[in-house]
mmCIF file with all atom_site columns, C-alpha atoms in Angstrom:
data_model
loop_
_atom_site.group_PDB
_atom_site.id
_atom_site.type_symbol
_atom_site.label_atom_id
_atom_site.label_alt_id
_atom_site.label_comp_id
_atom_site.label_asym_id
_atom_site.label_entity_id
_atom_site.label_seq_id
_atom_site.pdbx_PDB_ins_code
_atom_site.Cartn_x
_atom_site.Cartn_y
_atom_site.Cartn_z
_atom_site.occupancy
_atom_site.B_iso_or_equiv
_atom_site.pdbx_formal_charge
_atom_site.auth_seq_id
_atom_site.auth_comp_id
_atom_site.auth_asym_id
_atom_site.auth_atom_id
_atom_site.pdbx_PDB_model_num
ATOM 1   C CA . HIS I 1 1   ? -4.034  -194.030 78.961  1.00 0.00 ? 1   HIS I CA 1
ATOM 2   C CA . VAL I 1 2   ? -6.701  -192.145 81.116  1.00 0.00 ? 2   VAL I CA 1
ATOM 3   C CA . GLN I 1 3   ? -5.316  -188.872 82.588  1.00 0.00 ? 3   GLN I CA 1
ATOM 4   C CA . VAL I 1 4   ? -6.701  -188.235 85.963  1.00 0.00 ? 4   VAL I CA 1
ATOM 5   C CA . VAL I 1 5   ? -6.538  -185.682 88.713  1.00 0.00 ? 5   VAL I CA 1
ATOM 6   C CA . GLU I 1 6   ? -7.060  -186.908 92.352  1.00 0.00 ? 6   GLU I CA 1
ATOM 7   C CA . SER I 1 7   ? -8.456  -184.823 95.145  1.00 0.00 ? 7   SER I CA 1
ATOM 8   C CA . GLY I 1 8   ? -10.225 -184.725 98.549  1.00 0.00 ? 8   GLY I CA 1
ATOM 9   C CA . GLY I 1 9   ? -7.406  -185.892 100.898 1.00 0.00 ? 9   GLY I CA 1
ATOM 10  C CA . GLY I 1 10  ? -6.767  -184.285 104.176 1.00 0.00 ? 10  GLY I CA 1
ATOM 11  C CA . LEU I 1 11  ? -5.722  -184.723 107.893 1.00 0.00 ? 11  LEU I CA 1
ATOM 12  C CA . VAL I 1 12  ? -8.585  -186.603 109.875 1.00 0.00 ? 12  VAL I CA 1
ATOM 13  C CA . GLN I 1 13  ? -8.772  -188.137 113.200 1.00 0.00 ? 13  GLN I CA 1
ATOM 14  C CA . ALA I 1 14  ? -9.118  -192.030 113.469 1.00 0.00 ? 14  ALA I CA 1
ATOM 15  C CA . GLY I 1 15  ? -12.647 -192.987 113.022 1.00 0.00 ? 15  GLY I CA 1
ATOM 16  C CA . GLY I 1 16  ? -13.316 -189.955 110.832 1.00 0.00 ? 16  GLY I CA 1
ATOM 17  C CA . SER I 1 17  ? -14.352 -189.998 107.202 1.00 0.00 ? 17  SER I CA 1
ATOM 18  C CA . LEU I 1 18  ? -13.197 -188.570 103.836 1.00 0.00 ? 18  LEU I CA 1
ATOM 19  C CA . ARG I 1 19  ? -14.327 -188.688 100.276 1.00 0.00 ? 19  ARG I CA 1
ATOM 20  C CA . LEU I 1 20  ? -11.734 -188.712 97.608  1.00 0.00 ? 20  LEU I CA 1
ATOM 21  C CA . SER I 1 21  ? -12.530 -187.630 94.037  1.00 0.00 ? 21  SER I CA 1
ATOM 22  C CA . CYS I 1 22  ? -10.823 -188.614 90.717  1.00 0.00 ? 22  CYS I CA 1
ATOM 23  C CA . ALA I 1 23  ? -11.381 -186.614 87.727  1.00 0.00 ? 23  ALA I CA 1
ATOM 24  C CA . ALA I 1 24  ? -10.525 -188.168 84.370  1.00 0.00 ? 24  ALA I CA 1
ATOM 25  C CA . SER I 1 25  ? -9.889  -186.093 81.223  1.00 0.00 ? 25  SER I CA 1
ATOM 26  C CA . THR I 1 26  ? -11.252 -188.472 78.690  1.00 0.00 ? 26  THR I CA 1
ATOM 27  C CA . ARG I 1 27  ? -14.627 -188.833 76.849  1.00 0.00 ? 27  ARG I CA 1
ATOM 28  C CA . THR I 1 28  ? -14.360 -192.527 77.104  1.00 0.00 ? 28  THR I CA 1
ATOM 29  C CA . PHE I 1 29  ? -14.162 -192.864 80.789  1.00 0.00 ? 29  PHE I CA 1
ATOM 30  C CA . SER I 1 30  ? -17.278 -195.171 80.910  1.00 0.00 ? 30  SER I CA 1
ATOM 31  C CA . ASN I 1 31  ? -15.230 -197.659 78.752  1.00 0.00 ? 31  ASN I CA 1
ATOM 32  C CA . TYR I 1 32  ? -12.899 -198.476 81.589  1.00 0.00 ? 32  TYR I CA 1
ATOM 33  C CA . ALA I 1 33  ? -13.046 -200.170 84.787  1.00 0.00 ? 33  ALA I CA 1
ATOM 34  C CA . MET I 1 34  ? -11.347 -197.859 87.464  1.00 0.00 ? 34  MET I CA 1
ATOM 35  C CA . GLY I 1 35  ? -9.523  -198.453 90.652  1.00 0.00 ? 35  GLY I CA 1
ATOM 36  C CA . TRP I 1 36  ? -8.078  -196.732 93.796  1.00 0.00 ? 36  TRP I CA 1
ATOM 37  C CA . PHE I 1 37  ? -4.537  -197.443 94.918  1.00 0.00 ? 37  PHE I CA 1
ATOM 38  C CA . ARG I 1 38  ? -2.463  -196.160 97.794  1.00 0.00 ? 38  ARG I CA 1
ATOM 39  C CA . GLN I 1 39  ? 1.198   -195.951 98.902  1.00 0.00 ? 39  GLN I CA 1
ATOM 40  C CA . ALA I 1 40  ? 2.416   -195.410 102.318 1.00 0.00 ? 40  ALA I CA 1
ATOM 41  C CA . PRO I 1 41  ? 5.833   -194.151 103.190 1.00 0.00 ? 41  PRO I CA 1
ATOM 42  C CA . GLY I 1 42  ? 8.388   -196.831 102.663 1.00 0.00 ? 42  GLY I CA 1
ATOM 43  C CA . ARG I 1 43  ? 5.905   -199.417 101.200 1.00 0.00 ? 43  ARG I CA 1
ATOM 44  C CA . GLU I 1 44  ? 4.931   -200.377 97.661  1.00 0.00 ? 44  GLU I CA 1
ATOM 45  C CA . ARG I 1 45  ? 1.735   -198.991 96.068  1.00 0.00 ? 45  ARG I CA 1
ATOM 46  C CA . GLU I 1 46  ? -1.135  -201.333 96.664  1.00 0.00 ? 46  GLU I CA 1
ATOM 47  C CA . PHE I 1 47  ? -4.679  -201.914 95.144  1.00 0.00 ? 47  PHE I CA 1
ATOM 48  C CA . VAL I 1 48  ? -7.416  -200.608 97.433  1.00 0.00 ? 48  VAL I CA 1
ATOM 49  C CA . ALA I 1 49  ? -10.769 -200.878 95.576  1.00 0.00 ? 49  ALA I CA 1
ATOM 50  C CA . GLY I 1 50  ? -11.893 -201.363 91.925  1.00 0.00 ? 50  GLY I CA 1
ATOM 51  C CA . ILE I 1 51  ? -15.196 -200.618 89.992  1.00 0.00 ? 51  ILE I CA 1
ATOM 52  C CA . ASN I 1 52  ? -16.257 -201.854 86.691  1.00 0.00 ? 52  ASN I CA 1
ATOM 53  C CA . TRP I 1 53  ? -17.313 -199.530 83.734  1.00 0.00 ? 53  TRP I CA 1
ATOM 54  C CA . SER I 1 54  ? -20.994 -199.490 84.879  1.00 0.00 ? 54  SER I CA 1
ATOM 55  C CA . GLY I 1 55  ? -20.566 -199.143 88.583  1.00 0.00 ? 55  GLY I CA 1
ATOM 56  C CA . SER I 1 56  ? -22.431 -202.575 88.970  1.00 0.00 ? 56  SER I CA 1
ATOM 57  C CA . SER I 1 57  ? -19.496 -204.545 90.239  1.00 0.00 ? 57  SER I CA 1
ATOM 58  C CA . THR I 1 58  ? -17.007 -203.570 93.013  1.00 0.00 ? 58  THR I CA 1
ATOM 59  C CA . ASN I 1 59  ? -13.983 -205.207 94.727  1.00 0.00 ? 59  ASN I CA 1
ATOM 60  C CA . TYR I 1 60  ? -12.018 -204.217 97.698  1.00 0.00 ? 60  TYR I CA 1
ATOM 61  C CA . GLU I 1 61  ? -8.700  -205.109 99.393  1.00 0.00 ? 61  GLU I CA 1
ATOM 62  C CA . ASP I 1 62  ? -9.496  -206.948 102.602 1.00 0.00 ? 62  ASP I CA 1
ATOM 63  C CA . SER I 1 63  ? -8.431  -204.339 105.078 1.00 0.00 ? 63  SER I CA 1
ATOM 64  C CA . VAL I 1 64  ? -10.859 -201.729 103.694 1.00 0.00 ? 64  VAL I CA 1
ATOM 65  C CA . LYS I 1 65  ? -13.871 -204.076 103.219 1.00 0.00 ? 65  LYS I CA 1
ATOM 66  C CA . GLY I 1 66  ? -16.935 -202.605 105.095 1.00 0.00 ? 66  GLY I CA 1
ATOM 67  C CA . ARG I 1 67  ? -15.178 -199.125 105.593 1.00 0.00 ? 67  ARG I CA 1
ATOM 68  C CA . PHE I 1 68  ? -14.627 -197.767 102.052 1.00 0.00 ? 68  PHE I CA 1
ATOM 69  C CA . THR I 1 69  ? -17.070 -197.614 99.199  1.00 0.00 ? 69  THR I CA 1
ATOM 70  C CA . ILE I 1 70  ? -16.063 -196.990 95.658  1.00 0.00 ? 70  ILE I CA 1
ATOM 71  C CA . SER I 1 71  ? -18.335 -195.222 93.148  1.00 0.00 ? 71  SER I CA 1
ATOM 72  C CA . ARG I 1 72  ? -18.461 -193.430 89.785  1.00 0.00 ? 72  ARG I CA 1
ATOM 73  C CA . ASP I 1 73  ? -20.504 -190.936 87.753  1.00 0.00 ? 73  ASP I CA 1
ATOM 74  C CA . ASN I 1 74  ? -19.838 -191.610 84.092  1.00 0.00 ? 74  ASN I CA 1
ATOM 75  C CA . ALA I 1 75  ? -21.690 -188.456 83.265  1.00 0.00 ? 75  ALA I CA 1
ATOM 76  C CA . GLU I 1 76  ? -19.039 -186.455 85.089  1.00 0.00 ? 76  GLU I CA 1
ATOM 77  C CA . ASN I 1 77  ? -16.227 -188.587 84.246  1.00 0.00 ? 77  ASN I CA 1
ATOM 78  C CA . THR I 1 78  ? -15.426 -188.888 87.958  1.00 0.00 ? 78  THR I CA 1
ATOM 79  C CA . LEU I 1 79  ? -14.547 -191.756 90.343  1.00 0.00 ? 79  LEU I CA 1
ATOM 80  C CA . TYR I 1 80  ? -15.052 -191.630 94.074  1.00 0.00 ? 80  TYR I CA 1
ATOM 81  C CA . LEU I 1 81  ? -13.784 -193.131 97.300  1.00 0.00 ? 81  LEU I CA 1
ATOM 82  C CA . GLN I 1 82  ? -15.749 -192.915 100.378 1.00 0.00 ? 82  GLN I CA 1
ATOM 83  C CA . MET I 1 83  ? -13.773 -193.784 103.393 1.00 0.00 ? 83  MET I CA 1
ATOM 84  C CA . ASN I 1 84  ? -15.334 -194.082 106.799 1.00 0.00 ? 84  ASN I CA 1
ATOM 85  C CA . SER I 1 85  ? -13.948 -195.466 109.942 1.00 0.00 ? 85  SER I CA 1
ATOM 86  C CA . LEU I 1 86  ? -10.601 -194.446 109.058 1.00 0.00 ? 86  LEU I CA 1
ATOM 87  C CA . LYS I 1 87  ? -7.485  -195.889 110.901 1.00 0.00 ? 87  LYS I CA 1
ATOM 88  C CA . PRO I 1 88  ? -3.911  -194.478 111.236 1.00 0.00 ? 88  PRO I CA 1
ATOM 89  C CA . GLU I 1 89  ? -2.799  -197.371 108.844 1.00 0.00 ? 89  GLU I CA 1
ATOM 90  C CA . ASP I 1 90  ? -4.922  -195.971 106.062 1.00 0.00 ? 90  ASP I CA 1
ATOM 91  C CA . THR I 1 91  ? -2.448  -193.004 105.995 1.00 0.00 ? 91  THR I CA 1
ATOM 92  C CA . ALA I 1 92  ? -0.995  -192.838 102.403 1.00 0.00 ? 92  ALA I CA 1
ATOM 93  C CA . VAL I 1 93  ? -1.050  -191.246 99.098  1.00 0.00 ? 93  VAL I CA 1
ATOM 94  C CA . TYR I 1 94  ? -4.065  -192.278 97.109  1.00 0.00 ? 94  TYR I CA 1
ATOM 95  C CA . TYR I 1 95  ? -4.173  -192.603 93.381  1.00 0.00 ? 95  TYR I CA 1
ATOM 96  C CA . CYS I 1 96  ? -6.780  -193.756 90.810  1.00 0.00 ? 96  CYS I CA 1
ATOM 97  C CA . ALA I 1 97  ? -6.219  -195.389 87.409  1.00 0.00 ? 97  ALA I CA 1
ATOM 98  C CA . ALA I 1 98  ? -8.044  -197.253 84.748  1.00 0.00 ? 98  ALA I CA 1
ATOM 99  C CA . VAL I 1 99  ? -7.535  -201.004 85.774  1.00 0.00 ? 99  VAL I CA 1
ATOM 100 C CA . TYR I 1 100 ? -7.717  -204.613 84.375  1.00 0.00 ? 100 TYR I CA 1
ATOM 101 C CA . GLY I 1 101 ? -8.719  -206.559 87.410  1.00 0.00 ? 101 GLY I CA 1
ATOM 102 C CA . THR I 1 102 ? -6.352  -205.187 90.245  1.00 0.00 ? 102 THR I CA 1
ATOM 103 C CA . LEU I 1 103 ? -3.800  -203.922 87.922  1.00 0.00 ? 103 LEU I CA 1
ATOM 104 C CA . PRO I 1 104 ? -3.282  -200.505 86.690  1.00 0.00 ? 104 PRO I CA 1
ATOM 105 C CA . LEU I 1 105 ? -3.232  -199.801 82.922  1.00 0.00 ? 105 LEU I CA 1
ATOM 106 C CA . ASN I 1 106 ? -1.307  -196.538 83.166  1.00 0.00 ? 106 ASN I CA 1
ATOM 107 C CA . GLY I 1 107 ? 2.007   -197.921 82.393  1.00 0.00 ? 107 GLY I CA 1
ATOM 108 C CA . ASP I 1 108 ? 3.230   -196.696 85.841  1.00 0.00 ? 108 ASP I CA 1
ATOM 109 C CA . ASP I 1 109 ? 2.281   -192.995 84.802  1.00 0.00 ? 109 ASP I CA 1
ATOM 110 C CA . TRP I 1 110 ? 0.507   -191.815 87.963  1.00 0.00 ? 110 TRP I CA 1
ATOM 111 C CA . GLY I 1 111 ? -1.255  -188.668 88.723  1.00 0.00 ? 111 GLY I CA 1
ATOM 112 C CA . GLN I 1 112 ? -0.043  -186.519 91.712  1.00 0.00 ? 112 GLN I CA 1
ATOM 113 C CA . GLY I 1 113 ? -2.305  -188.386 94.066  1.00 0.00 ? 113 GLY I CA 1
ATOM 114 C CA . THR I 1 114 ? -3.827  -186.984 97.239  1.00 0.00 ? 114 THR I CA 1
ATOM 115 C CA . GLN I 1 115 ? -2.358  -187.318 100.658 1.00 0.00 ? 115 GLN I CA 1
ATOM 116 C CA . VAL I 1 116 ? -4.611  -188.889 103.389 1.00 0.00 ? 116 VAL I CA 1
ATOM 117 C CA . THR I 1 117 ? -3.308  -188.505 106.953 1.00 0.00 ? 117 THR I CA 1
ATOM 118 C CA . VAL I 1 118 ? -5.162  -190.293 109.688 1.00 0.00 ? 118 VAL I CA 1
ATOM 119 C CA . SER I 1 119 ? -4.122  -189.266 113.270 1.00 0.00 ? 119 SER I CA 1
ATOM 120 C CA . SER I 1 120 ? -4.526  -191.579 116.461 1.00 0.00 ? 120 SER I CA 1
#
């Protein structure tokens, strides 16, 4: 599957912004739809946003619509998540993976993720 390294997380106040990056170590990155997921303490991992192979189609979990934007740079094998108007409930570890719809294709073999903490 696609090996990834997530970065860009941090501590931000409510209303602030962060941009997450996901670097993929595969020359076939552009063959895959990609997605972002997150896992908050005590909760199951959930789908956040997805993008098709070309970047022409995106989809979002309802709670992040209008605040988060997923994008990709196939020349750089990199996936992004721009997060604006952050809320404390966005606090979680964020992960990326190749996807089929909203389902990860990584066989539950996740990267280390990047921590996002939003203070109120």
